[in-house]
Amino acid sequence: LESTRSKPGFGPAKKTHILDRLTAARELLTESGSVFVQIGDETVHLVRSVLDEVFGSDNSCGLITFSKTSGASSPMAKTLVLAGTTDHLLWYAKNAEQVKYRQLFSNKEENPTAADVFSWVHLPDGTKRAMTADEKKNPRSLPVGSKIFARADLTSQTPAESISFDVKFEGKTYTPGSRGWRTHKQGIEMLEKAGRLIVSGSALRFIQFFDDYPVSPIDNLWIDTATGSFTEDKLYVVQTAVKVIQRCMLMTTDPGDLVLDPTCGSGTTAVDA
C-alpha cells in the first residue's frame, strides 16, 4: 500500500519522489497485486498521470472517494469555499486482468443511503405505496407484517437478443429499450407470479424487499470512514482511518499475503495487517 499526503505544489522533486516509489512498488507486486495511493483533490489528477505512466491507464481499477473528517473547515482555516471533507484512493493493479478482488458488503441497516433506495412499503392488506418521511425515520411505526421494498431496475447493461422482448403487464406493453431485461422470459413470468413486478412512471421494475438480502455491495464512495470526536479518534495529522485501510486489504488480499506501506506514517497499515 502506497500512501502519500497532498501538499501545495507538484514540482519535479515531488514527482520524482512519487515516481520512484511507485516504480519500486510495481516491481515488488505479484501479477495479482494492487497499489493504493491516498491523495487529496488538489493533486489527484497529477498523481493519476504518474500512475498511468508507471502502471498504464489500462490497469486503473478505480477512484475511491472517502470521508476523512466529520467536521467542516472555516475561514479561520483559510477555506472560504466548499469545505474539504474527503480524500481519494487511486487504485491500480499490476495486471488488471489478473488482479485479486474480493467484493465487500455492508449491512443495509448501517447504510445511510438505504432509506433513500428502500422507500416503499408493501402493507399487510396488499397495498403498495411510498413511505412517509416519518416512516423512513422510524420503520417500526409501520403496521405489523409490512415489508419495505425498492423499485429496482429490471433492465440490463449488457443487452442480448435472448433478453430483448416485449412484456405485457396490467394491460400495457413494456420494452427494455436498447438495454434488454435482466432476466429471460421465464424469469419475468416468475416475477409476475410472485407479485414482484411494479410500474414506476413508464418503466417496468421489480420489487426488491429490504429483507431479500441483509447486505449491499460496497462501491467506490465510502461515507462511513470519517475520523473525529464522534467517530474514530485521530492522533496524527497524516493518520488514515482504520476502516479505509481495512477495506483496501480485504478487497485485494487473502490471509498470508504480503502488504507493504512504504510511507508508514502513523502505522495504521501495520495495525490493520
PDB file of C-alpha atoms in Angstrom:
ATOM      1  CA  LEU A   1       0.000   0.000   0.000  1.00  0.00           C
ATOM      2  CA  GLU A   2       1.430   3.324  -1.090  1.00  0.00           C
ATOM      3  CA  SER A   3       0.109   6.372   0.747  1.00  0.00           C
ATOM      4  CA  THR A   4       1.091   9.975   0.090  1.00  0.00           C
ATOM      5  CA  ARG A   5      -0.242  13.197   1.509  1.00  0.00           C
ATOM      6  CA  SER A   6      -1.428  16.114  -0.578  1.00  0.00           C
ATOM      7  CA  LYS A   7       0.643  19.280  -0.250  1.00  0.00           C
ATOM      8  CA  PRO A   8       0.606  22.517  -2.268  1.00  0.00           C
ATOM      9  CA  GLY A   9       2.606  22.301  -5.461  1.00  0.00           C
ATOM     10  CA  PHE A  10       3.716  19.374  -7.533  1.00  0.00           C
ATOM     11  CA  GLY A  11       7.197  20.172  -8.759  1.00  0.00           C
ATOM     12  CA  PRO A  12       9.834  17.889 -10.328  1.00  0.00           C
ATOM     13  CA  ALA A  13      11.213  16.802  -6.952  1.00  0.00           C
ATOM     14  CA  LYS A  14       7.835  15.640  -5.665  1.00  0.00           C
ATOM     15  CA  LYS A  15       7.013  13.907  -8.938  1.00  0.00           C
ATOM     16  CA  THR A  16      10.358  12.088  -8.839  1.00  0.00           C
ATOM     17  CA  HIS A  17       9.729  11.083  -5.228  1.00  0.00           C
ATOM     18  CA  ILE A  18       6.344   9.542  -6.089  1.00  0.00           C
ATOM     19  CA  LEU A  19       7.585   8.083  -9.379  1.00  0.00           C
ATOM     20  CA  ASP A  20      10.463   6.279  -7.672  1.00  0.00           C
ATOM     21  CA  ARG A  21       8.229   4.772  -5.003  1.00  0.00           C
ATOM     22  CA  LEU A  22       5.598   3.630  -7.481  1.00  0.00           C
ATOM     23  CA  THR A  23       8.210   2.124  -9.799  1.00  0.00           C
ATOM     24  CA  ALA A  24       9.668   0.160  -6.902  1.00  0.00           C
ATOM     25  CA  ALA A  25       6.190  -0.861  -5.758  1.00  0.00           C
ATOM     26  CA  ARG A  26       5.310  -2.174  -9.210  1.00  0.00           C
ATOM     27  CA  GLU A  27       8.412  -4.358  -9.284  1.00  0.00           C
ATOM     28  CA  LEU A  28       7.554  -5.789  -5.863  1.00  0.00           C
ATOM     29  CA  LEU A  29       3.945  -6.638  -6.708  1.00  0.00           C
ATOM     30  CA  THR A  30       2.766 -10.057  -7.816  1.00  0.00           C
ATOM     31  CA  GLU A  31       0.752 -10.258 -11.033  1.00  0.00           C
ATOM     32  CA  SER A  32      -2.443 -10.195  -8.957  1.00  0.00           C
ATOM     33  CA  GLY A  33      -1.248  -7.358  -6.740  1.00  0.00           C
ATOM     34  CA  SER A  34      -2.632  -3.855  -6.242  1.00  0.00           C
ATOM     35  CA  VAL A  35      -1.366  -0.445  -5.215  1.00  0.00           C
ATOM     36  CA  PHE A  36      -3.379   2.281  -3.494  1.00  0.00           C
ATOM     37  CA  VAL A  37      -2.362   5.932  -3.405  1.00  0.00           C
ATOM     38  CA  GLN A  38      -4.132   8.242  -0.978  1.00  0.00           C
ATOM     39  CA  ILE A  39      -4.266  11.831  -2.206  1.00  0.00           C
ATOM     40  CA  GLY A  40      -6.353  14.987  -1.841  1.00  0.00           C
ATOM     41  CA  ASP A  41      -8.323  16.667  -4.596  1.00  0.00           C
ATOM     42  CA  GLU A  42      -5.648  19.336  -5.155  1.00  0.00           C
ATOM     43  CA  THR A  43      -3.237  16.971  -6.908  1.00  0.00           C
ATOM     44  CA  VAL A  44      -5.231  13.799  -7.565  1.00  0.00           C
ATOM     45  CA  HIS A  45      -5.137  14.417 -11.323  1.00  0.00           C
ATOM     46  CA  LEU A  46      -1.359  14.900 -11.298  1.00  0.00           C
ATOM     47  CA  VAL A  47      -0.662  11.762  -9.268  1.00  0.00           C
ATOM     48  CA  ARG A  48      -3.013   9.823 -11.514  1.00  0.00           C
ATOM     49  CA  SER A  49      -0.915  10.809 -14.524  1.00  0.00           C
ATOM     50  CA  VAL A  50       2.168   9.386 -12.759  1.00  0.00           C
ATOM     51  CA  LEU A  51       0.304   6.146 -12.044  1.00  0.00           C
ATOM     52  CA  ASP A  52      -0.704   5.933 -15.691  1.00  0.00           C
ATOM     53  CA  GLU A  53       2.955   6.352 -16.604  1.00  0.00           C
ATOM     54  CA  VAL A  54       4.137   3.590 -14.274  1.00  0.00           C
ATOM     55  CA  PHE A  55       1.261   1.095 -14.366  1.00  0.00           C
ATOM     56  CA  GLY A  56      -0.524   2.005 -17.593  1.00  0.00           C
ATOM     57  CA  SER A  57      -4.004   3.517 -17.775  1.00  0.00           C
ATOM     58  CA  ASP A  58      -5.465   0.083 -18.641  1.00  0.00           C
ATOM     59  CA  ASN A  59      -4.546  -1.105 -15.155  1.00  0.00           C
ATOM     60  CA  SER A  60      -6.578   1.548 -13.353  1.00  0.00           C
ATOM     61  CA  CYS A  61      -9.138  -0.201 -11.127  1.00  0.00           C
ATOM     62  CA  GLY A  62     -10.989   2.866  -9.919  1.00  0.00           C
ATOM     63  CA  LEU A  63     -11.047   6.069  -7.912  1.00  0.00           C
ATOM     64  CA  ILE A  64     -12.416   5.707  -4.385  1.00  0.00           C
ATOM     65  CA  THR A  65     -13.669   8.780  -2.537  1.00  0.00           C
ATOM     66  CA  PHE A  66     -13.922   8.508   1.233  1.00  0.00           C
ATOM     67  CA  SER A  67     -14.817  10.744   4.183  1.00  0.00           C
ATOM     68  CA  LYS A  68     -11.773  11.788   6.183  1.00  0.00           C
ATOM     69  CA  THR A  69     -13.353  14.155   8.734  1.00  0.00           C
ATOM     70  CA  SER A  70     -16.774  14.706  10.225  1.00  0.00           C
ATOM     71  CA  GLY A  71     -16.173  18.442  10.690  1.00  0.00           C
ATOM     72  CA  ALA A  72     -16.146  21.256   8.141  1.00  0.00           C
ATOM     73  CA  SER A  73     -13.426  23.836   7.671  1.00  0.00           C
ATOM     74  CA  SER A  74     -13.960  27.541   8.174  1.00  0.00           C
ATOM     75  CA  PRO A  75     -12.492  30.919   7.139  1.00  0.00           C
ATOM     76  CA  MET A  76     -10.110  30.538  10.099  1.00  0.00           C
ATOM     77  CA  ALA A  77      -8.678  27.504   8.294  1.00  0.00           C
ATOM     78  CA  LYS A  78      -8.380  29.595   5.097  1.00  0.00           C
ATOM     79  CA  THR A  79     -11.263  27.712   3.500  1.00  0.00           C
ATOM     80  CA  LEU A  80     -13.622  30.275   2.016  1.00  0.00           C
ATOM     81  CA  VAL A  81     -15.431  27.963  -0.392  1.00  0.00           C
ATOM     82  CA  LEU A  82     -16.556  24.334  -0.082  1.00  0.00           C
ATOM     83  CA  ALA A  83     -15.048  22.551   2.903  1.00  0.00           C
ATOM     84  CA  GLY A  84     -12.814  19.609   2.034  1.00  0.00           C
ATOM     85  CA  THR A  85     -14.037  16.588   3.998  1.00  0.00           C
ATOM     86  CA  THR A  86     -12.916  13.806   1.651  1.00  0.00           C
ATOM     87  CA  ASP A  87      -9.768  12.208   0.300  1.00  0.00           C
ATOM     88  CA  HIS A  88      -9.248   9.870  -2.639  1.00  0.00           C
ATOM     89  CA  LEU A  89      -7.709   6.466  -3.184  1.00  0.00           C
ATOM     90  CA  LEU A  90      -6.271   5.812  -6.627  1.00  0.00           C
ATOM     91  CA  TRP A  91      -6.345   2.036  -7.114  1.00  0.00           C
ATOM     92  CA  TYR A  92      -4.134   0.444  -9.760  1.00  0.00           C
ATOM     93  CA  ALA A  93      -3.294  -3.175 -10.483  1.00  0.00           C
ATOM     94  CA  LYS A  94      -0.063  -4.576 -11.798  1.00  0.00           C
ATOM     95  CA  ASN A  95      -2.216  -6.568 -14.217  1.00  0.00           C
ATOM     96  CA  ALA A  96      -5.914  -5.664 -14.296  1.00  0.00           C
ATOM     97  CA  GLU A  97      -6.774  -8.959 -15.990  1.00  0.00           C
ATOM     98  CA  GLN A  98      -5.326 -10.937 -13.078  1.00  0.00           C
ATOM     99  CA  VAL A  99      -5.956  -8.591 -10.163  1.00  0.00           C
ATOM    100  CA  LYS A 100      -7.199 -10.195  -6.956  1.00  0.00           C
ATOM    101  CA  TYR A 101     -10.522  -8.680  -5.942  1.00  0.00           C
ATOM    102  CA  ARG A 102     -12.933  -9.652  -3.177  1.00  0.00           C
ATOM    103  CA  GLN A 103     -16.327  -7.899  -3.226  1.00  0.00           C
ATOM    104  CA  LEU A 104     -17.077  -6.242   0.103  1.00  0.00           C
ATOM    105  CA  PHE A 105     -20.525  -5.749   1.598  1.00  0.00           C
ATOM    106  CA  SER A 106     -22.078  -3.600   4.309  1.00  0.00           C
ATOM    107  CA  ASN A 107     -25.124  -4.237   6.449  1.00  0.00           C
ATOM    108  CA  LYS A 108     -28.115  -2.473   4.926  1.00  0.00           C
ATOM    109  CA  GLU A 109     -29.258  -1.285   8.332  1.00  0.00           C
ATOM    110  CA  GLU A 110     -25.928   0.563   8.705  1.00  0.00           C
ATOM    111  CA  ASN A 111     -26.062   2.015   5.201  1.00  0.00           C
ATOM    112  CA  PRO A 112     -27.147   5.690   5.453  1.00  0.00           C
ATOM    113  CA  THR A 113     -28.388   5.691   1.839  1.00  0.00           C
ATOM    114  CA  ALA A 114     -30.580   2.604   2.211  1.00  0.00           C
ATOM    115  CA  ALA A 115     -33.592   4.675   3.279  1.00  0.00           C
ATOM    116  CA  ASP A 116     -33.396   6.626   0.030  1.00  0.00           C
ATOM    117  CA  VAL A 117     -33.499   3.436  -2.067  1.00  0.00           C
ATOM    118  CA  PHE A 118     -35.865   1.309   0.017  1.00  0.00           C
ATOM    119  CA  SER A 119     -38.591   3.925   0.323  1.00  0.00           C
ATOM    120  CA  TRP A 120     -41.739   1.924  -0.497  1.00  0.00           C
ATOM    121  CA  VAL A 121     -43.844  -0.367   1.644  1.00  0.00           C
ATOM    122  CA  HIS A 122     -45.999  -3.416   0.960  1.00  0.00           C
ATOM    123  CA  LEU A 123     -48.741  -3.343   3.604  1.00  0.00           C
ATOM    124  CA  PRO A 124     -50.412  -6.467   5.035  1.00  0.00           C
ATOM    125  CA  ASP A 125     -53.598  -5.766   3.041  1.00  0.00           C
ATOM    126  CA  GLY A 126     -51.625  -5.864  -0.233  1.00  0.00           C
ATOM    127  CA  THR A 127     -51.402  -2.100  -0.718  1.00  0.00           C
ATOM    128  CA  LYS A 128     -48.128  -0.751  -2.111  1.00  0.00           C
ATOM    129  CA  ARG A 129     -47.243   2.882  -1.509  1.00  0.00           C
ATOM    130  CA  ALA A 130     -44.362   5.276  -0.874  1.00  0.00           C
ATOM    131  CA  MET A 131     -43.270   5.604   2.743  1.00  0.00           C
ATOM    132  CA  THR A 132     -43.798   8.870   4.567  1.00  0.00           C
ATOM    133  CA  ALA A 133     -40.860  10.856   5.928  1.00  0.00           C
ATOM    134  CA  ASP A 134     -41.764   9.789   9.474  1.00  0.00           C
ATOM    135  CA  GLU A 135     -41.941   6.111   8.448  1.00  0.00           C
ATOM    136  CA  LYS A 136     -38.478   6.322   6.892  1.00  0.00           C
ATOM    137  CA  LYS A 137     -37.088   7.691  10.158  1.00  0.00           C
ATOM    138  CA  ASN A 138     -38.945   5.104  12.225  1.00  0.00           C
ATOM    139  CA  PRO A 139     -39.794   1.969  10.178  1.00  0.00           C
ATOM    140  CA  ARG A 140     -41.030   0.290  13.364  1.00  0.00           C
ATOM    141  CA  SER A 141     -44.079   2.549  13.204  1.00  0.00           C
ATOM    142  CA  LEU A 142     -45.364   0.613  10.173  1.00  0.00           C
ATOM    143  CA  PRO A 143     -48.151  -1.945  10.717  1.00  0.00           C
ATOM    144  CA  VAL A 144     -47.008  -5.413  11.740  1.00  0.00           C
ATOM    145  CA  GLY A 145     -46.378  -7.537   8.649  1.00  0.00           C
ATOM    146  CA  SER A 146     -45.380  -4.608   6.434  1.00  0.00           C
ATOM    147  CA  LYS A 147     -42.434  -5.162   4.079  1.00  0.00           C
ATOM    148  CA  ILE A 148     -40.162  -2.337   2.918  1.00  0.00           C
ATOM    149  CA  PHE A 149     -39.016  -2.531  -0.691  1.00  0.00           C
ATOM    150  CA  ALA A 150     -37.300  -0.719  -3.546  1.00  0.00           C
ATOM    151  CA  ARG A 151     -38.494  -0.432  -7.124  1.00  0.00           C
ATOM    152  CA  ALA A 152     -35.358  -1.920  -8.652  1.00  0.00           C
ATOM    153  CA  ASP A 153     -34.219  -1.557 -12.244  1.00  0.00           C
ATOM    154  CA  LEU A 154     -35.295  -4.514 -14.372  1.00  0.00           C
ATOM    155  CA  THR A 155     -33.090  -3.734 -17.374  1.00  0.00           C
ATOM    156  CA  SER A 156     -29.581  -4.963 -18.091  1.00  0.00           C
ATOM    157  CA  GLN A 157     -26.477  -3.042 -19.126  1.00  0.00           C
ATOM    158  CA  THR A 158     -25.411  -5.907 -21.401  1.00  0.00           C
ATOM    159  CA  PRO A 159     -28.209  -6.276 -23.983  1.00  0.00           C
ATOM    160  CA  ALA A 160     -28.637  -9.591 -25.755  1.00  0.00           C
ATOM    161  CA  GLU A 161     -31.253 -10.984 -28.123  1.00  0.00           C
ATOM    162  CA  SER A 162     -32.413 -13.545 -25.565  1.00  0.00           C
ATOM    163  CA  ILE A 163     -33.382 -10.806 -23.070  1.00  0.00           C
ATOM    164  CA  SER A 164     -34.864  -8.277 -25.517  1.00  0.00           C
ATOM    165  CA  PHE A 165     -38.612  -8.841 -25.790  1.00  0.00           C
ATOM    166  CA  ASP A 166     -41.949  -7.182 -25.019  1.00  0.00           C
ATOM    167  CA  VAL A 167     -43.606  -7.752 -21.653  1.00  0.00           C
ATOM    168  CA  LYS A 168     -47.363  -7.356 -21.109  1.00  0.00           C
ATOM    169  CA  PHE A 169     -48.297  -6.331 -17.586  1.00  0.00           C
ATOM    170  CA  GLU A 170     -51.608  -4.985 -16.287  1.00  0.00           C
ATOM    171  CA  GLY A 171     -52.890  -4.340 -19.783  1.00  0.00           C
ATOM    172  CA  LYS A 172     -49.829  -2.445 -21.036  1.00  0.00           C
ATOM    173  CA  THR A 173     -46.763  -3.476 -23.038  1.00  0.00           C
ATOM    174  CA  TYR A 174     -43.269  -2.643 -21.821  1.00  0.00           C
ATOM    175  CA  THR A 175     -39.948  -2.884 -23.640  1.00  0.00           C
ATOM    176  CA  PRO A 176     -36.393  -2.726 -22.269  1.00  0.00           C
ATOM    177  CA  GLY A 177     -35.337  -0.325 -24.999  1.00  0.00           C
ATOM    178  CA  SER A 178     -31.770  -0.822 -26.197  1.00  0.00           C
ATOM    179  CA  ARG A 179     -30.658  -2.414 -22.916  1.00  0.00           C
ATOM    180  CA  GLY A 180     -32.567  -5.683 -22.593  1.00  0.00           C
ATOM    181  CA  TRP A 181     -34.088  -7.195 -19.438  1.00  0.00           C
ATOM    182  CA  ARG A 182     -32.087  -8.565 -16.523  1.00  0.00           C
ATOM    183  CA  THR A 183     -33.673 -11.984 -16.960  1.00  0.00           C
ATOM    184  CA  HIS A 184     -35.266 -14.207 -19.620  1.00  0.00           C
ATOM    185  CA  LYS A 185     -38.981 -14.684 -20.322  1.00  0.00           C
ATOM    186  CA  GLN A 186     -39.342 -17.436 -17.730  1.00  0.00           C
ATOM    187  CA  GLY A 187     -37.750 -15.151 -15.148  1.00  0.00           C
ATOM    188  CA  ILE A 188     -40.209 -12.360 -15.913  1.00  0.00           C
ATOM    189  CA  GLU A 189     -43.089 -14.824 -15.613  1.00  0.00           C
ATOM    190  CA  MET A 190     -41.800 -15.991 -12.234  1.00  0.00           C
ATOM    191  CA  LEU A 191     -41.537 -12.396 -11.011  1.00  0.00           C
ATOM    192  CA  GLU A 192     -45.121 -11.729 -12.072  1.00  0.00           C
ATOM    193  CA  LYS A 193     -46.434 -14.882 -10.379  1.00  0.00           C
ATOM    194  CA  ALA A 194     -44.595 -13.904  -7.198  1.00  0.00           C
ATOM    195  CA  GLY A 195     -46.108 -10.417  -7.292  1.00  0.00           C
ATOM    196  CA  ARG A 196     -42.702  -8.843  -7.765  1.00  0.00           C
ATOM    197  CA  LEU A 197     -43.457  -6.606 -10.761  1.00  0.00           C
ATOM    198  CA  ILE A 198     -44.359  -2.945 -10.353  1.00  0.00           C
ATOM    199  CA  VAL A 199     -44.693   0.064 -12.633  1.00  0.00           C
ATOM    200  CA  SER A 200     -42.693   3.226 -11.987  1.00  0.00           C
ATOM    201  CA  GLY A 201     -43.674   6.023 -14.346  1.00  0.00           C
ATOM    202  CA  SER A 202     -43.450   4.473 -17.797  1.00  0.00           C
ATOM    203  CA  ALA A 203     -40.958   1.760 -16.773  1.00  0.00           C
ATOM    204  CA  LEU A 204     -41.478  -1.772 -15.562  1.00  0.00           C
ATOM    205  CA  ARG A 205     -39.466  -2.562 -12.453  1.00  0.00           C
ATOM    206  CA  PHE A 206     -39.274  -5.361  -9.920  1.00  0.00           C
ATOM    207  CA  ILE A 207     -39.924  -5.323  -6.198  1.00  0.00           C
ATOM    208  CA  GLN A 208     -36.783  -5.915  -4.147  1.00  0.00           C
ATOM    209  CA  PHE A 209     -37.650  -6.312  -0.485  1.00  0.00           C
ATOM    210  CA  PHE A 210     -35.247  -4.939   2.104  1.00  0.00           C
ATOM    211  CA  ASP A 211     -35.154  -8.377   3.723  1.00  0.00           C
ATOM    212  CA  ASP A 212     -34.191 -10.168   0.489  1.00  0.00           C
ATOM    213  CA  TYR A 213     -30.521  -9.546   1.207  1.00  0.00           C
ATOM    214  CA  PRO A 214     -29.144  -8.419   4.589  1.00  0.00           C
ATOM    215  CA  VAL A 215     -26.203  -6.693   2.901  1.00  0.00           C
ATOM    216  CA  SER A 216     -25.460  -4.409  -0.034  1.00  0.00           C
ATOM    217  CA  PRO A 217     -22.245  -4.265  -2.083  1.00  0.00           C
ATOM    218  CA  ILE A 218     -19.766  -1.533  -1.222  1.00  0.00           C
ATOM    219  CA  ASP A 219     -18.958   0.733  -4.176  1.00  0.00           C
ATOM    220  CA  ASN A 220     -16.375   3.497  -4.687  1.00  0.00           C
ATOM    221  CA  LEU A 221     -17.990   6.040  -2.333  1.00  0.00           C
ATOM    222  CA  TRP A 222     -17.168   5.464   1.348  1.00  0.00           C
ATOM    223  CA  ILE A 223     -19.038   7.915   3.565  1.00  0.00           C
ATOM    224  CA  ASP A 224     -18.655   5.992   6.832  1.00  0.00           C
ATOM    225  CA  THR A 225     -14.886   6.379   7.254  1.00  0.00           C
ATOM    226  CA  ALA A 226     -14.528   9.794   8.896  1.00  0.00           C
ATOM    227  CA  THR A 227     -12.277  10.354  11.883  1.00  0.00           C
ATOM    228  CA  GLY A 228     -13.051  12.849  14.602  1.00  0.00           C
ATOM    229  CA  SER A 229     -14.519  13.306  18.044  1.00  0.00           C
ATOM    230  CA  PHE A 230     -17.702  11.400  17.216  1.00  0.00           C
ATOM    231  CA  THR A 231     -16.142   8.640  15.119  1.00  0.00           C
ATOM    232  CA  GLU A 232     -12.631   7.209  15.193  1.00  0.00           C
ATOM    233  CA  ASP A 233     -10.034   9.049  17.280  1.00  0.00           C
ATOM    234  CA  LYS A 234      -7.325  10.754  15.241  1.00  0.00           C
ATOM    235  CA  LEU A 235      -3.905  11.001  16.868  1.00  0.00           C
ATOM    236  CA  TYR A 236      -1.740  12.080  13.918  1.00  0.00           C
ATOM    237  CA  VAL A 237      -2.199  14.625  11.128  1.00  0.00           C
ATOM    238  CA  VAL A 238      -1.350  12.023   8.475  1.00  0.00           C
ATOM    239  CA  GLN A 239      -3.415   9.271  10.099  1.00  0.00           C
ATOM    240  CA  THR A 240      -5.756   7.398   7.778  1.00  0.00           C
ATOM    241  CA  ALA A 241      -8.898   5.837   9.231  1.00  0.00           C
ATOM    242  CA  VAL A 242      -8.519   2.181  10.171  1.00  0.00           C
ATOM    243  CA  LYS A 243     -11.628   1.278   8.160  1.00  0.00           C
ATOM    244  CA  VAL A 244     -10.129   2.687   4.942  1.00  0.00           C
ATOM    245  CA  ILE A 245      -7.003   0.536   5.117  1.00  0.00           C
ATOM    246  CA  GLN A 246      -9.006  -2.482   6.238  1.00  0.00           C
ATOM    247  CA  ARG A 247     -11.191  -2.277   3.150  1.00  0.00           C
ATOM    248  CA  CYS A 248      -8.197  -1.968   0.851  1.00  0.00           C
ATOM    249  CA  MET A 249      -6.715  -5.120   2.353  1.00  0.00           C
ATOM    250  CA  LEU A 250      -9.954  -7.078   2.429  1.00  0.00           C
ATOM    251  CA  MET A 251     -10.679  -6.188  -1.205  1.00  0.00           C
ATOM    252  CA  THR A 252      -7.315  -7.192  -2.616  1.00  0.00           C
ATOM    253  CA  THR A 253      -5.607  -9.707  -0.313  1.00  0.00           C
ATOM    254  CA  ASP A 254      -6.117 -13.068   1.356  1.00  0.00           C
ATOM    255  CA  PRO A 255      -4.716 -14.248   4.701  1.00  0.00           C
ATOM    256  CA  GLY A 256      -0.998 -14.870   4.275  1.00  0.00           C
ATOM    257  CA  ASP A 257      -0.474 -12.281   1.538  1.00  0.00           C
ATOM    258  CA  LEU A 258       2.200  -9.604   1.963  1.00  0.00           C
ATOM    259  CA  VAL A 259       1.278  -5.941   2.429  1.00  0.00           C
ATOM    260  CA  LEU A 260       3.745  -3.053   2.224  1.00  0.00           C
ATOM    261  CA  ASP A 261       3.301   0.595   3.173  1.00  0.00           C
ATOM    262  CA  PRO A 262       6.481   2.426   2.059  1.00  0.00           C
ATOM    263  CA  THR A 263       5.500   5.640   3.867  1.00  0.00           C
ATOM    264  CA  CYS A 264       4.047   4.084   7.053  1.00  0.00           C
ATOM    265  CA  GLY A 265       3.286   7.435   8.669  1.00  0.00           C
ATOM    266  CA  SER A 266       1.282   6.505  11.763  1.00  0.00           C
ATOM    267  CA  GLY A 267       1.436   2.726  11.443  1.00  0.00           C
ATOM    268  CA  THR A 268      -2.222   2.156  10.586  1.00  0.00           C
ATOM    269  CA  THR A 269      -1.323  -0.299   7.831  1.00  0.00           C
ATOM    270  CA  ALA A 270       0.723  -2.431  10.186  1.00  0.00           C
ATOM    271  CA  VAL A 271      -2.047  -2.387  12.796  1.00  0.00           C
ATOM    272  CA  ASP A 272      -4.661  -3.457  10.232  1.00  0.00           C
ATOM    273  CA  ALA A 273      -2.453  -6.136   8.729  1.00  0.00           C
TER     274      ALA A 273
END
